[in-house]
Amino acid sequence: MRRLIMLLALSPLLLASPGWAQDIQETASPEEAQAVRDEIAKIGCKAETIEKERDDLFEIDDAQCEIGQYDIKLNKDYKITSITMD
C-alpha cells in the first residue's frame, strides 16, 4: 500500500520529466558562437551567451546593441531571422 501511495505521489514528476529535458538549451560551440558574434556585430550588437535552441536555430537573449537591448535569432547559416526589442 505504501508503494502505491508513493508511486501516485511521484507520478506527476515522472510524467513531467521529458518536458523538463526539452527546456534545457545547449550553448553554442566556440566556433558557432564566433560566427554568430561576427554576424550580429554587423548591426552593432554584442552578446555574452549564445544558446543553440535547435540544430538550425541560435538565440541571443539580451543582446547589447547600439540602439538598445534586443533578443536575436539566427538560422543555421548564421543569418538573422528575428530581432525583438527586449
mmCIF file with all atom_site columns, C-alpha atoms in Angstrom:
data_model
loop_
_atom_site.group_PDB
_atom_site.id
_atom_site.type_symbol
_atom_site.label_atom_id
_atom_site.label_alt_id
_atom_site.label_comp_id
_atom_site.label_asym_id
_atom_site.label_entity_id
_atom_site.label_seq_id
_atom_site.pdbx_PDB_ins_code
_atom_site.Cartn_x
_atom_site.Cartn_y
_atom_site.Cartn_z
_atom_site.occupancy
_atom_site.B_iso_or_equiv
_atom_site.pdbx_formal_charge
_atom_site.auth_seq_id
_atom_site.auth_comp_id
_atom_site.auth_asym_id
_atom_site.auth_atom_id
_atom_site.pdbx_PDB_model_num
ATOM 1  C CA . MET A 1 1  ? 0.000  0.000  0.000   1.00 0.00 ? 1  MET A CA 1
ATOM 2  C CA . ARG A 1 2  ? 2.832  2.403  0.833   1.00 0.00 ? 2  ARG A CA 1
ATOM 3  C CA . ARG A 1 3  ? 4.430  1.743  -2.538  1.00 0.00 ? 3  ARG A CA 1
ATOM 4  C CA . LEU A 1 4  ? 1.180  2.550  -4.306  1.00 0.00 ? 4  LEU A CA 1
ATOM 5  C CA . ILE A 1 5  ? 0.802  5.813  -2.410  1.00 0.00 ? 5  ILE A CA 1
ATOM 6  C CA . MET A 1 6  ? 4.433  6.714  -3.103  1.00 0.00 ? 6  MET A CA 1
ATOM 7  C CA . LEU A 1 7  ? 4.037  5.902  -6.793  1.00 0.00 ? 7  LEU A CA 1
ATOM 8  C CA . LEU A 1 8  ? 0.890  8.001  -7.051  1.00 0.00 ? 8  LEU A CA 1
ATOM 9  C CA . ALA A 1 9  ? 2.571  10.882 -5.245  1.00 0.00 ? 9  ALA A CA 1
ATOM 10 C CA . LEU A 1 10 ? 5.586  10.812 -7.576  1.00 0.00 ? 10 LEU A CA 1
ATOM 11 C CA . SER A 1 11 ? 3.745  10.134 -10.830 1.00 0.00 ? 11 SER A CA 1
ATOM 12 C CA . PRO A 1 12 ? 3.383  13.820 -11.802 1.00 0.00 ? 12 PRO A CA 1
ATOM 13 C CA . LEU A 1 13 ? 7.154  14.217 -11.525 1.00 0.00 ? 13 LEU A CA 1
ATOM 14 C CA . LEU A 1 14 ? 7.811  11.119 -13.582 1.00 0.00 ? 14 LEU A CA 1
ATOM 15 C CA . LEU A 1 15 ? 5.405  12.197 -16.304 1.00 0.00 ? 15 LEU A CA 1
ATOM 16 C CA . ALA A 1 16 ? 6.792  15.750 -16.435 1.00 0.00 ? 16 ALA A CA 1
ATOM 17 C CA . SER A 1 17 ? 10.449 14.737 -16.765 1.00 0.00 ? 17 SER A CA 1
ATOM 18 C CA . PRO A 1 18 ? 10.536 14.601 -20.608 1.00 0.00 ? 18 PRO A CA 1
ATOM 19 C CA . GLY A 1 19 ? 9.182  18.153 -20.700 1.00 0.00 ? 19 GLY A CA 1
ATOM 20 C CA . TRP A 1 20 ? 11.997 19.372 -18.499 1.00 0.00 ? 20 TRP A CA 1
ATOM 21 C CA . ALA A 1 21 ? 14.549 17.939 -20.896 1.00 0.00 ? 21 ALA A CA 1
ATOM 22 C CA . GLN A 1 22 ? 13.074 20.000 -23.733 1.00 0.00 ? 22 GLN A CA 1
ATOM 23 C CA . ASP A 1 23 ? 13.549 23.212 -21.734 1.00 0.00 ? 23 ASP A CA 1
ATOM 24 C CA . ILE A 1 24 ? 17.288 22.656 -21.381 1.00 0.00 ? 24 ILE A CA 1
ATOM 25 C CA . GLN A 1 25 ? 19.078 24.666 -24.026 1.00 0.00 ? 25 GLN A CA 1
ATOM 26 C CA . GLU A 1 26 ? 22.513 23.952 -25.323 1.00 0.00 ? 26 GLU A CA 1
ATOM 27 C CA . THR A 1 27 ? 25.245 26.572 -25.507 1.00 0.00 ? 27 THR A CA 1
ATOM 28 C CA . ALA A 1 28 ? 26.707 27.118 -28.960 1.00 0.00 ? 28 ALA A CA 1
ATOM 29 C CA . SER A 1 29 ? 30.195 25.740 -29.611 1.00 0.00 ? 29 SER A CA 1
ATOM 30 C CA . PRO A 1 30 ? 33.070 28.272 -29.640 1.00 0.00 ? 30 PRO A CA 1
ATOM 31 C CA . GLU A 1 31 ? 33.138 28.200 -33.456 1.00 0.00 ? 31 GLU A CA 1
ATOM 32 C CA . GLU A 1 32 ? 29.378 28.675 -33.730 1.00 0.00 ? 32 GLU A CA 1
ATOM 33 C CA . ALA A 1 33 ? 29.424 31.442 -31.135 1.00 0.00 ? 33 ALA A CA 1
ATOM 34 C CA . GLN A 1 34 ? 32.132 33.315 -33.035 1.00 0.00 ? 34 GLN A CA 1
ATOM 35 C CA . ALA A 1 35 ? 30.176 33.065 -36.300 1.00 0.00 ? 35 ALA A CA 1
ATOM 36 C CA . VAL A 1 36 ? 27.075 34.428 -34.537 1.00 0.00 ? 36 VAL A CA 1
ATOM 37 C CA . ARG A 1 37 ? 29.084 37.247 -32.919 1.00 0.00 ? 37 ARG A CA 1
ATOM 38 C CA . ASP A 1 38 ? 30.586 38.182 -36.290 1.00 0.00 ? 38 ASP A CA 1
ATOM 39 C CA . GLU A 1 39 ? 27.118 38.385 -37.845 1.00 0.00 ? 39 GLU A CA 1
ATOM 40 C CA . ILE A 1 40 ? 25.486 40.461 -35.104 1.00 0.00 ? 40 ILE A CA 1
ATOM 41 C CA . ALA A 1 41 ? 28.498 42.793 -34.979 1.00 0.00 ? 41 ALA A CA 1
ATOM 42 C CA . LYS A 1 42 ? 27.496 43.907 -38.490 1.00 0.00 ? 42 LYS A CA 1
ATOM 43 C CA . ILE A 1 43 ? 24.423 45.555 -36.964 1.00 0.00 ? 43 ILE A CA 1
ATOM 44 C CA . GLY A 1 44 ? 26.218 46.953 -33.911 1.00 0.00 ? 44 GLY A CA 1
ATOM 45 C CA . CYS A 1 45 ? 25.328 44.236 -31.399 1.00 0.00 ? 45 CYS A CA 1
ATOM 46 C CA . LYS A 1 46 ? 27.279 42.159 -28.878 1.00 0.00 ? 46 LYS A CA 1
ATOM 47 C CA . ALA A 1 47 ? 26.343 39.019 -26.949 1.00 0.00 ? 47 ALA A CA 1
ATOM 48 C CA . GLU A 1 48 ? 27.762 37.222 -23.947 1.00 0.00 ? 48 GLU A CA 1
ATOM 49 C CA . THR A 1 49 ? 25.784 33.983 -24.154 1.00 0.00 ? 49 THR A CA 1
ATOM 50 C CA . ILE A 1 50 ? 24.598 32.321 -27.337 1.00 0.00 ? 50 ILE A CA 1
ATOM 51 C CA . GLU A 1 51 ? 22.132 29.470 -26.997 1.00 0.00 ? 51 GLU A CA 1
ATOM 52 C CA . LYS A 1 52 ? 21.581 26.768 -29.565 1.00 0.00 ? 52 LYS A CA 1
ATOM 53 C CA . GLU A 1 53 ? 17.843 26.120 -29.415 1.00 0.00 ? 53 GLU A CA 1
ATOM 54 C CA . ARG A 1 54 ? 17.940 23.511 -32.181 1.00 0.00 ? 54 ARG A CA 1
ATOM 55 C CA . ASP A 1 55 ? 20.419 22.347 -34.799 1.00 0.00 ? 55 ASP A CA 1
ATOM 56 C CA . ASP A 1 56 ? 19.137 25.084 -37.092 1.00 0.00 ? 56 ASP A CA 1
ATOM 57 C CA . LEU A 1 57 ? 18.425 27.935 -34.636 1.00 0.00 ? 57 LEU A CA 1
ATOM 58 C CA . PHE A 1 58 ? 20.591 30.138 -32.415 1.00 0.00 ? 58 PHE A CA 1
ATOM 59 C CA . GLU A 1 59 ? 19.172 32.570 -29.860 1.00 0.00 ? 59 GLU A CA 1
ATOM 60 C CA . ILE A 1 60 ? 20.654 35.513 -28.027 1.00 0.00 ? 60 ILE A CA 1
ATOM 61 C CA . ASP A 1 61 ? 18.714 36.895 -25.094 1.00 0.00 ? 61 ASP A CA 1
ATOM 62 C CA . ASP A 1 62 ? 19.552 40.461 -24.116 1.00 0.00 ? 62 ASP A CA 1
ATOM 63 C CA . ALA A 1 63 ? 21.999 41.326 -26.892 1.00 0.00 ? 63 ALA A CA 1
ATOM 64 C CA . GLN A 1 64 ? 23.531 44.740 -26.293 1.00 0.00 ? 64 GLN A CA 1
ATOM 65 C CA . CYS A 1 65 ? 23.123 46.813 -29.452 1.00 0.00 ? 65 CYS A CA 1
ATOM 66 C CA . GLU A 1 66 ? 23.979 50.423 -30.216 1.00 0.00 ? 66 GLU A CA 1
ATOM 67 C CA . ILE A 1 67 ? 20.252 51.214 -30.336 1.00 0.00 ? 67 ILE A CA 1
ATOM 68 C CA . GLY A 1 68 ? 19.206 49.226 -27.254 1.00 0.00 ? 68 GLY A CA 1
ATOM 69 C CA . GLN A 1 69 ? 18.762 45.722 -25.884 1.00 0.00 ? 69 GLN A CA 1
ATOM 70 C CA . TYR A 1 70 ? 17.291 43.035 -28.147 1.00 0.00 ? 70 TYR A CA 1
ATOM 71 C CA . ASP A 1 71 ? 16.610 39.311 -28.432 1.00 0.00 ? 71 ASP A CA 1
ATOM 72 C CA . ILE A 1 72 ? 18.042 37.981 -31.689 1.00 0.00 ? 72 ILE A CA 1
ATOM 73 C CA . LYS A 1 73 ? 17.557 34.677 -33.511 1.00 0.00 ? 73 LYS A CA 1
ATOM 74 C CA . LEU A 1 74 ? 19.747 33.341 -36.310 1.00 0.00 ? 74 LEU A CA 1
ATOM 75 C CA . ASN A 1 75 ? 19.359 30.323 -38.570 1.00 0.00 ? 75 ASN A CA 1
ATOM 76 C CA . LYS A 1 76 ? 21.927 27.566 -39.176 1.00 0.00 ? 76 LYS A CA 1
ATOM 77 C CA . ASP A 1 77 ? 23.587 29.727 -41.851 1.00 0.00 ? 77 ASP A CA 1
ATOM 78 C CA . TYR A 1 78 ? 24.135 32.464 -39.229 1.00 0.00 ? 78 TYR A CA 1
ATOM 79 C CA . LYS A 1 79 ? 21.617 34.789 -40.873 1.00 0.00 ? 79 LYS A CA 1
ATOM 80 C CA . ILE A 1 80 ? 19.422 36.901 -38.609 1.00 0.00 ? 80 ILE A CA 1
ATOM 81 C CA . THR A 1 81 ? 15.805 35.782 -38.771 1.00 0.00 ? 81 THR A CA 1
ATOM 82 C CA . SER A 1 82 ? 14.305 37.724 -35.871 1.00 0.00 ? 82 SER A CA 1
ATOM 83 C CA . ILE A 1 83 ? 15.103 40.791 -33.795 1.00 0.00 ? 83 ILE A CA 1
ATOM 84 C CA . THR A 1 84 ? 12.742 41.809 -31.000 1.00 0.00 ? 84 THR A CA 1
ATOM 85 C CA . MET A 1 85 ? 13.052 44.629 -28.509 1.00 0.00 ? 85 MET A CA 1
ATOM 86 C CA . ASP A 1 86 ? 13.718 43.290 -25.051 1.00 0.00 ? 86 ASP A CA 1
#
